[in-house]
Coordinates of C-alpha atoms in Angstrom, one line a residue:
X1 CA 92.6 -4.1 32.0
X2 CA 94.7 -3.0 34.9
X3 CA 93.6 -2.9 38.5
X4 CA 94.5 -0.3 40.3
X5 CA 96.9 -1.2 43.3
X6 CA 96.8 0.5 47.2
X7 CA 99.1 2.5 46.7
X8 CA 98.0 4.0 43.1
X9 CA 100.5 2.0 40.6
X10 CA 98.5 -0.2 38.6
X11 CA 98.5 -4.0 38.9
X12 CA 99.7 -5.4 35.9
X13 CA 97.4 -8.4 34.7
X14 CA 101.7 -10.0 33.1
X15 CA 104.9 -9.3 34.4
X16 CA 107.8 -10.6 32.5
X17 CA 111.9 -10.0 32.5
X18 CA 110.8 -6.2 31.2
X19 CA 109.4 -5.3 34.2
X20 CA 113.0 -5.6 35.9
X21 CA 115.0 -4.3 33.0
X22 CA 118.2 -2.6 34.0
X23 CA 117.6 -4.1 37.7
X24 CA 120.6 -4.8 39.8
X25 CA 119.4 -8.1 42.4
X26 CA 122.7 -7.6 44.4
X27 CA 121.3 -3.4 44.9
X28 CA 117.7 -4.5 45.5
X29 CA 117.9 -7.1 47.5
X30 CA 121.0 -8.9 48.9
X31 CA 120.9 -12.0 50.8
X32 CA 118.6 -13.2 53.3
X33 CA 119.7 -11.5 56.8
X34 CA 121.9 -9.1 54.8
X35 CA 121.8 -5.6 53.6
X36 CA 119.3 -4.0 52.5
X37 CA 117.7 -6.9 54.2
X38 CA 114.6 -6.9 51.5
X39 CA 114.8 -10.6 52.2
X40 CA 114.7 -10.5 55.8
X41 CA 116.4 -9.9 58.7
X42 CA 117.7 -13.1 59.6
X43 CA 119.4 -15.4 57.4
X44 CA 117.1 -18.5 58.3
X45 CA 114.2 -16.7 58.7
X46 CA 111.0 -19.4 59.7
X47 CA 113.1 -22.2 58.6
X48 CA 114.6 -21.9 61.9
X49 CA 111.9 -20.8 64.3
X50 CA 108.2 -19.8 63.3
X51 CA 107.0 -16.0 64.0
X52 CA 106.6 -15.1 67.6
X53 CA 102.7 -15.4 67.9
X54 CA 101.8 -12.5 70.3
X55 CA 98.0 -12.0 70.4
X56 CA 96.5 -8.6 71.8
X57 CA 94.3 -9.0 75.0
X58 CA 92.6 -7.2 77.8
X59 CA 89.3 -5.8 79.5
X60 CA 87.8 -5.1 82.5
X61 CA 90.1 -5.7 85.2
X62 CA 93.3 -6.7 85.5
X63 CA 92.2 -10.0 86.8
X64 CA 89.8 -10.9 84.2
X65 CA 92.9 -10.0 81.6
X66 CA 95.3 -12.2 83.5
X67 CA 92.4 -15.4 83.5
X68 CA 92.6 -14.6 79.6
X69 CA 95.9 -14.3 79.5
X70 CA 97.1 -17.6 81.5
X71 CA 94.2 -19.5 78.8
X72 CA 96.1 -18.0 75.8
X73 CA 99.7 -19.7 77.2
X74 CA 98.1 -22.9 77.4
X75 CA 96.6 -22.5 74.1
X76 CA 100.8 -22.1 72.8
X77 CA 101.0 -18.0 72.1
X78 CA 104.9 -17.2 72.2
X79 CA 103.8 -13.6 73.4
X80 CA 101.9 -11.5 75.2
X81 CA 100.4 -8.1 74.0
X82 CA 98.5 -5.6 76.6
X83 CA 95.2 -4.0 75.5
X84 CA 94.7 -1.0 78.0
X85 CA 91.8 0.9 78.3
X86 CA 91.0 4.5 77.0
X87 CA 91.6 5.8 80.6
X88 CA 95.1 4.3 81.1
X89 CA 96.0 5.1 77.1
X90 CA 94.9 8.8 78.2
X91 CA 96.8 8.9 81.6
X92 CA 93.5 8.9 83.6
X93 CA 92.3 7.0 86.5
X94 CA 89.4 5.0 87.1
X95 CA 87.8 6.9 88.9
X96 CA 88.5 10.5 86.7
X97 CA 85.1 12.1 85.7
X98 CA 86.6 11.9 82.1
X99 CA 87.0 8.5 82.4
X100 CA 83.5 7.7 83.1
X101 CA 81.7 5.5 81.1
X102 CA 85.1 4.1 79.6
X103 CA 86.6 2.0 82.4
X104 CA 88.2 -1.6 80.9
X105 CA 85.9 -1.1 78.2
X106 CA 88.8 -1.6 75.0
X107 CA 91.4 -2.2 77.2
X108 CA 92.4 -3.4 81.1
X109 CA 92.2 -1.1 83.3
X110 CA 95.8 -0.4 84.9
X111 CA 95.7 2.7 87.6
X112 CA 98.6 1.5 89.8
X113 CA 101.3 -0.7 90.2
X114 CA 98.7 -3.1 92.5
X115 CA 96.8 -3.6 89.3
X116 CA 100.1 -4.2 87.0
X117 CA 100.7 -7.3 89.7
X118 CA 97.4 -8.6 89.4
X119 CA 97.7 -8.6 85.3
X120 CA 100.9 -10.7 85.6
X121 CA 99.8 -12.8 88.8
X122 CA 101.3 -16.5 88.3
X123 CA 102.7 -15.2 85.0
X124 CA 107.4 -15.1 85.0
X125 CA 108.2 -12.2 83.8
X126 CA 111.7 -13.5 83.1
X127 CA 110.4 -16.0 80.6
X128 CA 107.3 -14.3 78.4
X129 CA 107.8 -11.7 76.0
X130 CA 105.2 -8.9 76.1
X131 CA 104.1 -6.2 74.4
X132 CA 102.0 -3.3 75.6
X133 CA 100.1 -1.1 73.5
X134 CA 100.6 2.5 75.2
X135 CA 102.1 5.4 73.8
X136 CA 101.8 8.8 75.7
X137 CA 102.1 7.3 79.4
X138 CA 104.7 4.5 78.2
X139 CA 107.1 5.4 80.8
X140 CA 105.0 5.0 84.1
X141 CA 103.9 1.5 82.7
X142 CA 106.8 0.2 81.9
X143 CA 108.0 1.0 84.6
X144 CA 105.8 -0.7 87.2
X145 CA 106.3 -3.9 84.6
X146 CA 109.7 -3.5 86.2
X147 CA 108.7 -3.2 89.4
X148 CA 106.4 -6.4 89.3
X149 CA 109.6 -8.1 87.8
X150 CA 111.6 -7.0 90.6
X151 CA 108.7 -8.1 93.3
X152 CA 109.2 -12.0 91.0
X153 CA 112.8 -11.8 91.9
X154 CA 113.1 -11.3 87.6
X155 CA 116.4 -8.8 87.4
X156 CA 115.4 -6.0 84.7
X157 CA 118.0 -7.3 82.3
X158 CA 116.1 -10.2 82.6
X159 CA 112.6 -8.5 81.3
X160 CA 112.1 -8.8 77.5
X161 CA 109.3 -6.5 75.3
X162 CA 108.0 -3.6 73.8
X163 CA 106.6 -0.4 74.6
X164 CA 104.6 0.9 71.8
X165 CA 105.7 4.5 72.9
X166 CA 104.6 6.2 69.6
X167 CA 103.2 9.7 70.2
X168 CA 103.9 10.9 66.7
X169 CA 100.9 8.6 65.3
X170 CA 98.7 9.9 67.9
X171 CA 98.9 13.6 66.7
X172 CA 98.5 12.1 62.9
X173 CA 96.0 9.3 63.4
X174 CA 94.9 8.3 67.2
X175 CA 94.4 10.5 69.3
X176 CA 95.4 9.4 72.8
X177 CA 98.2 12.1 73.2
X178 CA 98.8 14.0 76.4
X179 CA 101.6 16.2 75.9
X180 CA 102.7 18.9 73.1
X181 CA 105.6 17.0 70.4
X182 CA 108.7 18.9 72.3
X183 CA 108.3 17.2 75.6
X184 CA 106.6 13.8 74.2
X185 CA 110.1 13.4 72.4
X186 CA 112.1 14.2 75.3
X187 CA 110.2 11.6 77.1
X188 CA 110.8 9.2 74.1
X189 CA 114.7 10.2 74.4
X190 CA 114.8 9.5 78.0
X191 CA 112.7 6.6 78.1
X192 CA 115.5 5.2 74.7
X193 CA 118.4 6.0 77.9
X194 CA 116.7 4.7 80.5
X195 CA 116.5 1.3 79.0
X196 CA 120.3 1.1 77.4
X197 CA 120.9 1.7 81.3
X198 CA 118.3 -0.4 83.2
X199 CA 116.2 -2.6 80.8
X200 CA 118.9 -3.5 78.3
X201 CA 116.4 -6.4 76.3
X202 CA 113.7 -4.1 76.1
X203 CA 112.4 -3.2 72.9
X204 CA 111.9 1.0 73.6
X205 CA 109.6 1.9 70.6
X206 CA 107.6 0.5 68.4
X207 CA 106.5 3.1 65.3
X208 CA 103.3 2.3 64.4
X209 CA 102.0 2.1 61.0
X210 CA 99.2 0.1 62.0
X211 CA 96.6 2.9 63.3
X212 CA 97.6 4.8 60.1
X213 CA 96.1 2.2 58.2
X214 CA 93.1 1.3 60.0
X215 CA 92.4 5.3 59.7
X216 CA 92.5 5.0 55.5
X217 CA 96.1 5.4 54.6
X218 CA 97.0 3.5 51.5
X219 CA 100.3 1.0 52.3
X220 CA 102.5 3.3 50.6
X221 CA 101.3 5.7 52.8
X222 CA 101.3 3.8 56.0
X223 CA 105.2 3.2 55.3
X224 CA 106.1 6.9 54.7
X225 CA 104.8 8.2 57.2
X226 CA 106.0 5.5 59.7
X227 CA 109.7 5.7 58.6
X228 CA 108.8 9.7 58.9
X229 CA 108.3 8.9 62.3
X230 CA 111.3 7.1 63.0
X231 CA 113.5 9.2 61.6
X232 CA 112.4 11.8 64.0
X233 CA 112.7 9.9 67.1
X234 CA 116.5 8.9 66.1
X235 CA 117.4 12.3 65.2
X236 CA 115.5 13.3 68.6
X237 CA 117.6 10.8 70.3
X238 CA 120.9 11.7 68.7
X239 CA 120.5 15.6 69.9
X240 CA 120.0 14.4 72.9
X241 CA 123.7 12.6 72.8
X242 CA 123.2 9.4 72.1
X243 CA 125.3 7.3 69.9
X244 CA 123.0 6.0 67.2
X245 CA 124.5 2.7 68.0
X246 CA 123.6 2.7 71.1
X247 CA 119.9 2.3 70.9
X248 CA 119.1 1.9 66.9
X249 CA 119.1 -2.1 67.6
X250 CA 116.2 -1.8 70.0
X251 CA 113.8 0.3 67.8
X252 CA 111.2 -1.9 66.1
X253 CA 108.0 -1.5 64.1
X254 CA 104.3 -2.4 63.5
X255 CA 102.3 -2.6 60.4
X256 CA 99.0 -3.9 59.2
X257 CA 98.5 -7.0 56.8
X258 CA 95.5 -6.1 54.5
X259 CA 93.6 -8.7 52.7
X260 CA 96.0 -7.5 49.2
X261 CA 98.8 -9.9 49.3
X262 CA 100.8 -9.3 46.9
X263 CA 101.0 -5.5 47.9
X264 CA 101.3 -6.4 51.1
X265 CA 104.7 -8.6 51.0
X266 CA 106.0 -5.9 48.7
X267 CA 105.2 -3.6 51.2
X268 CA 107.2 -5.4 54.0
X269 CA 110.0 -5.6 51.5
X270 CA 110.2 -2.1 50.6
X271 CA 110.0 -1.0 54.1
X272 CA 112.8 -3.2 55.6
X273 CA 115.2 -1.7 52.3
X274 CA 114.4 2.0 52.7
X275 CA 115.1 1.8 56.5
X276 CA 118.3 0.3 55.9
X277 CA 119.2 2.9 53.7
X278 CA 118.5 5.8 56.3
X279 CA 119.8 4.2 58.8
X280 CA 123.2 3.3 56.8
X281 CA 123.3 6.8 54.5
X282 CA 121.1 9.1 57.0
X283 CA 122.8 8.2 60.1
X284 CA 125.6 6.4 59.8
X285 CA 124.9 3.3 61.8
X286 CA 127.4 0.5 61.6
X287 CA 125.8 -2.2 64.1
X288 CA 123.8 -4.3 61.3
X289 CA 121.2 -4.7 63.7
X290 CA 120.6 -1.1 63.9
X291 CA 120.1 -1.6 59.9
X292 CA 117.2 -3.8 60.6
X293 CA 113.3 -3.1 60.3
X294 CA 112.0 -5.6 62.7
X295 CA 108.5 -5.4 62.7
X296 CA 105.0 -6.9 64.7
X297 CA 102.4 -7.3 62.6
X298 CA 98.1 -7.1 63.0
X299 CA 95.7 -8.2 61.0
X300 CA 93.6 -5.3 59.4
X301 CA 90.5 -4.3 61.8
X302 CA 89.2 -2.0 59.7
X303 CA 88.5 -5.2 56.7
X304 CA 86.3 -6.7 59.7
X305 CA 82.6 -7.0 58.8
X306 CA 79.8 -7.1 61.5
X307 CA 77.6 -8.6 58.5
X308 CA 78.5 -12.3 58.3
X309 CA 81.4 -12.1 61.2
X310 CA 82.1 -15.7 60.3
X311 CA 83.8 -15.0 56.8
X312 CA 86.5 -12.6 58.9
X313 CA 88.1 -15.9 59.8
X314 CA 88.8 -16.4 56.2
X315 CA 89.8 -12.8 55.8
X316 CA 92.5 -13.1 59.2
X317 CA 93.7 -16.3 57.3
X318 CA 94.7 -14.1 54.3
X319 CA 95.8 -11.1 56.3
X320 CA 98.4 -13.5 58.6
X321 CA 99.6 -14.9 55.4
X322 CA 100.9 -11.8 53.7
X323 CA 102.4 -11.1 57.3
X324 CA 104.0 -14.0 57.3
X325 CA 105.0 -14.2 53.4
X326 CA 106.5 -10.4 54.0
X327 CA 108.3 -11.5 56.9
X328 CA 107.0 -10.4 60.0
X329 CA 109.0 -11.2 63.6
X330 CA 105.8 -11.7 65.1
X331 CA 101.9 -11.3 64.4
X332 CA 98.7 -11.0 66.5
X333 CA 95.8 -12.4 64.6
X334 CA 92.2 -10.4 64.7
X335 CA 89.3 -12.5 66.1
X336 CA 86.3 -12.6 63.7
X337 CA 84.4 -10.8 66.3
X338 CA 86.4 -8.1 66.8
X339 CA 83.9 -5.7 64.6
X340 CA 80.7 -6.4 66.6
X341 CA 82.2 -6.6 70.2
X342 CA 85.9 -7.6 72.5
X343 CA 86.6 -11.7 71.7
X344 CA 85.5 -14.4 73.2
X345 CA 88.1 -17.3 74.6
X346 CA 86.4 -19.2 71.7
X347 CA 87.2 -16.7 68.7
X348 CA 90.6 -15.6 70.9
X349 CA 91.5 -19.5 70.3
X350 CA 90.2 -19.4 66.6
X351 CA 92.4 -16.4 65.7
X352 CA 95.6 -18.5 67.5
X353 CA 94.8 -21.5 65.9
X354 CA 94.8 -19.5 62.8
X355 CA 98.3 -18.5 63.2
X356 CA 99.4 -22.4 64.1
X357 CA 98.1 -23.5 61.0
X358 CA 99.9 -21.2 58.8
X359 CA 103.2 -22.1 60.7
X360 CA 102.9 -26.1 61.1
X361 CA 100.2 -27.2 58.2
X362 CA 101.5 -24.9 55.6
X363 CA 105.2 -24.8 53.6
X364 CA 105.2 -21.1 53.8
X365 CA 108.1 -21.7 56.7
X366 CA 110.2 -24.4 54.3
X367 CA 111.7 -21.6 52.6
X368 CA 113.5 -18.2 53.2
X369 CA 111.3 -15.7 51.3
X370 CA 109.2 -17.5 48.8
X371 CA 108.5 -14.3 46.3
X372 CA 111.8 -13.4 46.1
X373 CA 112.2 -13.0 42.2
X374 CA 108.9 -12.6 41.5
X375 CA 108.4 -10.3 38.7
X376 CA 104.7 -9.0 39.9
X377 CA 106.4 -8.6 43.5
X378 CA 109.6 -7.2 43.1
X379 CA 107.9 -4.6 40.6
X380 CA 105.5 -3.5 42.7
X381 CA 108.0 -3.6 45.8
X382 CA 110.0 -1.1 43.4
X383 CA 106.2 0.9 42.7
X384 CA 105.3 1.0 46.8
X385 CA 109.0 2.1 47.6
X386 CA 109.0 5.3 44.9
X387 CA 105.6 6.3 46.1
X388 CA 106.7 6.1 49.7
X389 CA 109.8 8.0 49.1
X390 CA 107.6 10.6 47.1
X391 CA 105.8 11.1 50.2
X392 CA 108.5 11.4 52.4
X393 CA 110.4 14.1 50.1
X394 CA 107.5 16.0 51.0
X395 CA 107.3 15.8 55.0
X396 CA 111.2 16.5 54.9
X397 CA 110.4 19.4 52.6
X398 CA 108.2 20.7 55.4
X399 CA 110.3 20.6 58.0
X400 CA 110.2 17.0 59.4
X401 CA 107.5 14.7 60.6
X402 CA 106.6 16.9 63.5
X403 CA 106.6 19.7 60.8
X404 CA 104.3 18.3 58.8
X405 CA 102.2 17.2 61.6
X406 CA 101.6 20.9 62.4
X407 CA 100.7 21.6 58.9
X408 CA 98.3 18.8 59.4
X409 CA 99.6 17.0 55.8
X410 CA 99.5 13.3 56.8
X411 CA 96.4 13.4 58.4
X412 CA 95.4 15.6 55.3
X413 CA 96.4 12.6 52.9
X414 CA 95.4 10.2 55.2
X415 CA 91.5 11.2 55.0
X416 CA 91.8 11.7 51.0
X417 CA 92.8 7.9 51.0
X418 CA 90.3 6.8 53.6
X419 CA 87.3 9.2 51.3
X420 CA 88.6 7.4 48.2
X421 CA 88.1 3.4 49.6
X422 CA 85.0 4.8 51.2
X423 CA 83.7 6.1 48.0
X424 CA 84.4 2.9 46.0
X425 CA 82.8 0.6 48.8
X426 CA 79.8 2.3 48.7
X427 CA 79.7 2.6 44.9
X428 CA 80.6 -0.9 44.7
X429 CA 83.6 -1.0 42.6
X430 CA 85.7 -2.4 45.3
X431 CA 83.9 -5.3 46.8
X432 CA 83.1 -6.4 50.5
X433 CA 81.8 -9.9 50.6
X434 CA 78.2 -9.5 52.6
X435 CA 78.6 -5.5 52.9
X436 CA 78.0 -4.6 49.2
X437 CA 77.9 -8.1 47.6
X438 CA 76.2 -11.6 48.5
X439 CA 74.7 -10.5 51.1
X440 CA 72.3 -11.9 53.3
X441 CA 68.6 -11.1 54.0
X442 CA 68.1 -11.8 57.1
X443 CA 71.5 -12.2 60.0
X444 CA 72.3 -15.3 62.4
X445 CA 72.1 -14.0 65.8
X446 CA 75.7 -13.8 67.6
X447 CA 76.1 -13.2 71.5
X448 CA 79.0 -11.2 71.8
X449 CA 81.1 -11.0 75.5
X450 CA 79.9 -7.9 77.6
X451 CA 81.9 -6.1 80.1
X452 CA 80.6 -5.8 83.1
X453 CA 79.5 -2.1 83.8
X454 CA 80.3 -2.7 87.5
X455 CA 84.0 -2.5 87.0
X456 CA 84.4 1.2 87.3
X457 CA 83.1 1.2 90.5
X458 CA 85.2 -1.1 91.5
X459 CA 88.7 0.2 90.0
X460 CA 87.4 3.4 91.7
X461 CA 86.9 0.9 95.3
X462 CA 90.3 0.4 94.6
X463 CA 92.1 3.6 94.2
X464 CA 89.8 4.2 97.4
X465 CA 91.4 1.6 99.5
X466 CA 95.0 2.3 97.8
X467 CA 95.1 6.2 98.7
X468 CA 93.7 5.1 102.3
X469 CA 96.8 2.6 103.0
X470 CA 99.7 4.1 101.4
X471 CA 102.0 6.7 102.9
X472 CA 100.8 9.6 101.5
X473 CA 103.4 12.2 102.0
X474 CA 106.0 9.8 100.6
X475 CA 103.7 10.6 97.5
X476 CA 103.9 14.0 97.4
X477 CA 107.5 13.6 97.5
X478 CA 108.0 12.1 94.8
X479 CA 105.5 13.7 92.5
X480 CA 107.3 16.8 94.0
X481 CA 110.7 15.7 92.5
X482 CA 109.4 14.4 89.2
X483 CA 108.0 17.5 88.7
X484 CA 110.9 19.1 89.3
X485 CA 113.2 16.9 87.3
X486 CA 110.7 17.6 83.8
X487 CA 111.6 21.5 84.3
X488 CA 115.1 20.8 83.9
X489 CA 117.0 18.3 81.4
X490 CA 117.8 14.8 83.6
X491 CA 115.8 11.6 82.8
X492 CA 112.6 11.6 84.5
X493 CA 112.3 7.8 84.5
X494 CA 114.3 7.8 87.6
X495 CA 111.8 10.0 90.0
X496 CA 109.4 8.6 87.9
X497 CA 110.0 5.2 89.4
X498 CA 110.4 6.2 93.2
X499 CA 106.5 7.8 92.7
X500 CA 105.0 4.4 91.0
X501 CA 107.1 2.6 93.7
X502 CA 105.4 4.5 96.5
X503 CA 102.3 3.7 94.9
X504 CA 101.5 7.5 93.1
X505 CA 99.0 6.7 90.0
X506 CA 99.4 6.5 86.6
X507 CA 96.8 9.2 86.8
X508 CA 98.8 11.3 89.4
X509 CA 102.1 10.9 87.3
X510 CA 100.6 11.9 84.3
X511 CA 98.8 14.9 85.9
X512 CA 102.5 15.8 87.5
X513 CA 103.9 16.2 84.1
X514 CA 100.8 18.1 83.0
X515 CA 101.1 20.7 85.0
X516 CA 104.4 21.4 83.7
X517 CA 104.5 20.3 80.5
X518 CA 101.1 21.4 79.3
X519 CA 98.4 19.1 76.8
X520 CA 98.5 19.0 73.2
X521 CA 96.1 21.3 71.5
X522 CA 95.2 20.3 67.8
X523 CA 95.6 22.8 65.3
X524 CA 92.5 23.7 63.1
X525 CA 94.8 25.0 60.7
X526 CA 93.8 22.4 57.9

């Protein structure tokens, strides 16, 4: 009997020549590093170079995350990723009423250019690639990652990374938005000029599948509604006059590796061949990098288990491998304590070591794309891709990702899919080893690492002592002038910089824009 894939299509228990009847290979899938880059992007691929192994870090302060950050270079990560806290992801600081109680609790806590300096103390800029995981107050951060570089004598076209910068998701799956859609995507657009001007290596978005997964999407779903996304940040960027040339290269994209491989590398492959399309047919890109669906990838969080933590290492081995069979240009690799508590350096190193063993113990690198011409996985690589498209046909039918976001329809399937695997979980038709099968009576104890509930009051000590030694009417200023720059049409990155140079607050830049841009209200509509 069939089982029932993801996505819907059922798994086939044989696949044979039939499977692909009538199926061009030069159509589908081209060469390795060629259009429609189902292959990869790269013509070597790993045979050349492994992955880029970027693993996610930070609490409490921006020391703590540095200590943590300096262990995971001598342990060999290729990249660094930022974890902020719920007050920075929200544009808060420290020491905001609303951000009581959450202070470098999921994330470090980064209120001001002083604390951006201490997260990259001893750390070249020019040298390490990093990543930071912020959307709605992208700009500000990036650009005190600038000024830091500048303060290391590191020129910004020097600085190489991504912002995540993806506010669409929020609205469908997150939640950390600030702004209404209109002025989030003029932000977007500016911050996409900004860098072809200042921070020409820099990695300006990355649309983010991932949280649509980890909130129940299916991985047809998760693709659909990424590749929504992005095409409404380059048509966003294109009526704002830029050549799509001009900043298509630098786009880049994130996705989750589920504990399904098969669906998962067909997944990867259908994604990179769609965007290539849209890109080629949609927009009329020429540069072949602005053909290419680079991707980071993160093992699923959601598949985590508090029951039995220990088995998650076998579950992040599985994940990383479909990432790395699918193609990913880098990967961060979930500790297998992430579901009871923030990683210790010990399951930190696990979850690296996990990655290193794939890369140098395995042959999964000897090879450009090892499926390629795998009846199961170029079937259901064709299966993913029409149910994907499906889905998309319907957001452009109602107007566009932002569209649809209003009529609340991806968050609307999103919950159906995340009911359905909650449903068969609990009935026990899908299986969760020690959740609803082989369980055990009784649980080893496991001491999980504690943030110190001291911190906020001592972020807040230091937004004390910064307010009390900067030049405060140099501040106003230049909140003054980036307030004025969002009513009209130029970039606001500029002012924007000036204010975080002077020492303003992510806090205080963020409230500048709020009080002329407004907050997002939710619809209840759906």
């Amino acid at each position: 009997m069939a089982r029932e894939s993801e996505s819907g299509p059922p798994i086939q228990p044989v696949y044979g020549p039939a499977d692909l009847a009538g199926w061009d290979p030069a159509e589908k899938l081209g060469e390795p590093g060629a259009y429609p880059y189902t292959r990869g992007v790269h013509p070597s691929m790993y045979t050349g170079r492994p992955w880029t192994m970027r693993q996610y870090a930070g609490f409490g302060t921006a020391t703590e995350s540095n200590a943590r950050y300096q262990q995971l270079i001598a342990d060999g990560t290729t990249g660094l990723s930022v974890a902020f806290d719920l007050p920075t992801q929200m544009g808060h600081d420290s020491d905001a009423p609303i951000a009581h109680g959450e202070v470098g609790k999921v994330g470090v806590a980064v209120d001001s250019v002083e604390d951006m300096r201490a997260l990259f103390g001893g750390i070249p800029l020019g040298t390490v690639s990093t990543s930071m995981t912020i959307n709605a107050p992208a700009a500000p951060l990036l650009l005190m990652y600038q000024l830091v570089g500048e303060e290391q004598g590191v020129g910004a076209g020097e600085l190489t990374g991504t912002i995540q910068n993806d506010v669409l998701k929020e609205y469908i799956a997150r939640g950390t938005y600030i702004f209404p859609p209109k002025p989030s995507l003029r932000l977007t657009a500016d911050i996409f000029k900004y860098c072809r001007a200042e921070i020409p290596r820099w990695n300006t978005i990355s649309i983010s599948g991932y949280h649509m997964a980890e909130a129940g999407a299916s991985p047809a779903q998760e693709i659909a509604f990424t590749l929504a996304d992005g095409i409404e940040y380059v048509r966003t960027a294109v009526a704002a006059g830029m050549d799509v040339d001009d900043f298509a290269p630098r786009l880049s994209f994130f996705f989750v590796a589920r504990t399904t491989i098969l669906e998962e590398v067909a997944k990867f492959r259908a994604a990179r061949r769609m965007w290539a399309r849209v890109m080629r047919d949609e927009f009329g890109a020429r540069n072949p990098r602005s053909l290419m669906l680079r991707f980071h990838t993160q093992t699923a969080g959601v598949q985590l288990t508090a029951q039995q933590p220990e088995v998650n290492l076998v579950r992040v081995a599985v994940q990383g491998l479909a990432a790395v069979l699918g193609g990913t240009q880098s990967l961060h690799t979930n500790s297998f304590d992430e579901a009871i508590a923030l990683p210790t350096d010990k399951s930190a190193r696990l979850a690296l070591r996990t990655q290193q063993v794939l890369a140098h113990e395995t042959d999964v690198t000897a090879t450009v794309d090892p499926f390629a011409g795998s009846y199961a996985v170029e079937r259901l690589t064709d299966e993913v891709e029409a149910a994907a498209l499906a889905l998309m046909r319907k957001v452009e039918e109602l107007g566009g990702a932002v569209a649809a976001i209003e009529h609340g329809f991806q968050k609307n399937e999103i919950e159906h899919s995340a009911y359905r695997i909650a449903r068969e979980t609990d009935s026990g038709e899908r299986v969760v080893v020690g959740v609803n099968r082989y369980r055990l009576d009784t649980e080893e104890p496991y001491e999980p690492l504690r943030v110190d509930p001291a911190i906020e009051a001592r972020q807040t000590q230091r937004l004390t002592d910064l307010r009390a030694t900067r030049h405060q009417p140099t501040v106003t200023t230049a909140l003054d002038a980036l307030k004025k720059t969002a009513e009209g049409e130029a970039n606001v990155l500029y002012p924007m910089k000036t204010a975080l140079r002077a020492r303003a607050t992510v806090g205080e830049v963020c409230d500048a824009l709020r009080a002329v841009w407004g907050v997002y209200e939710p619809s209840d509509i759906f």
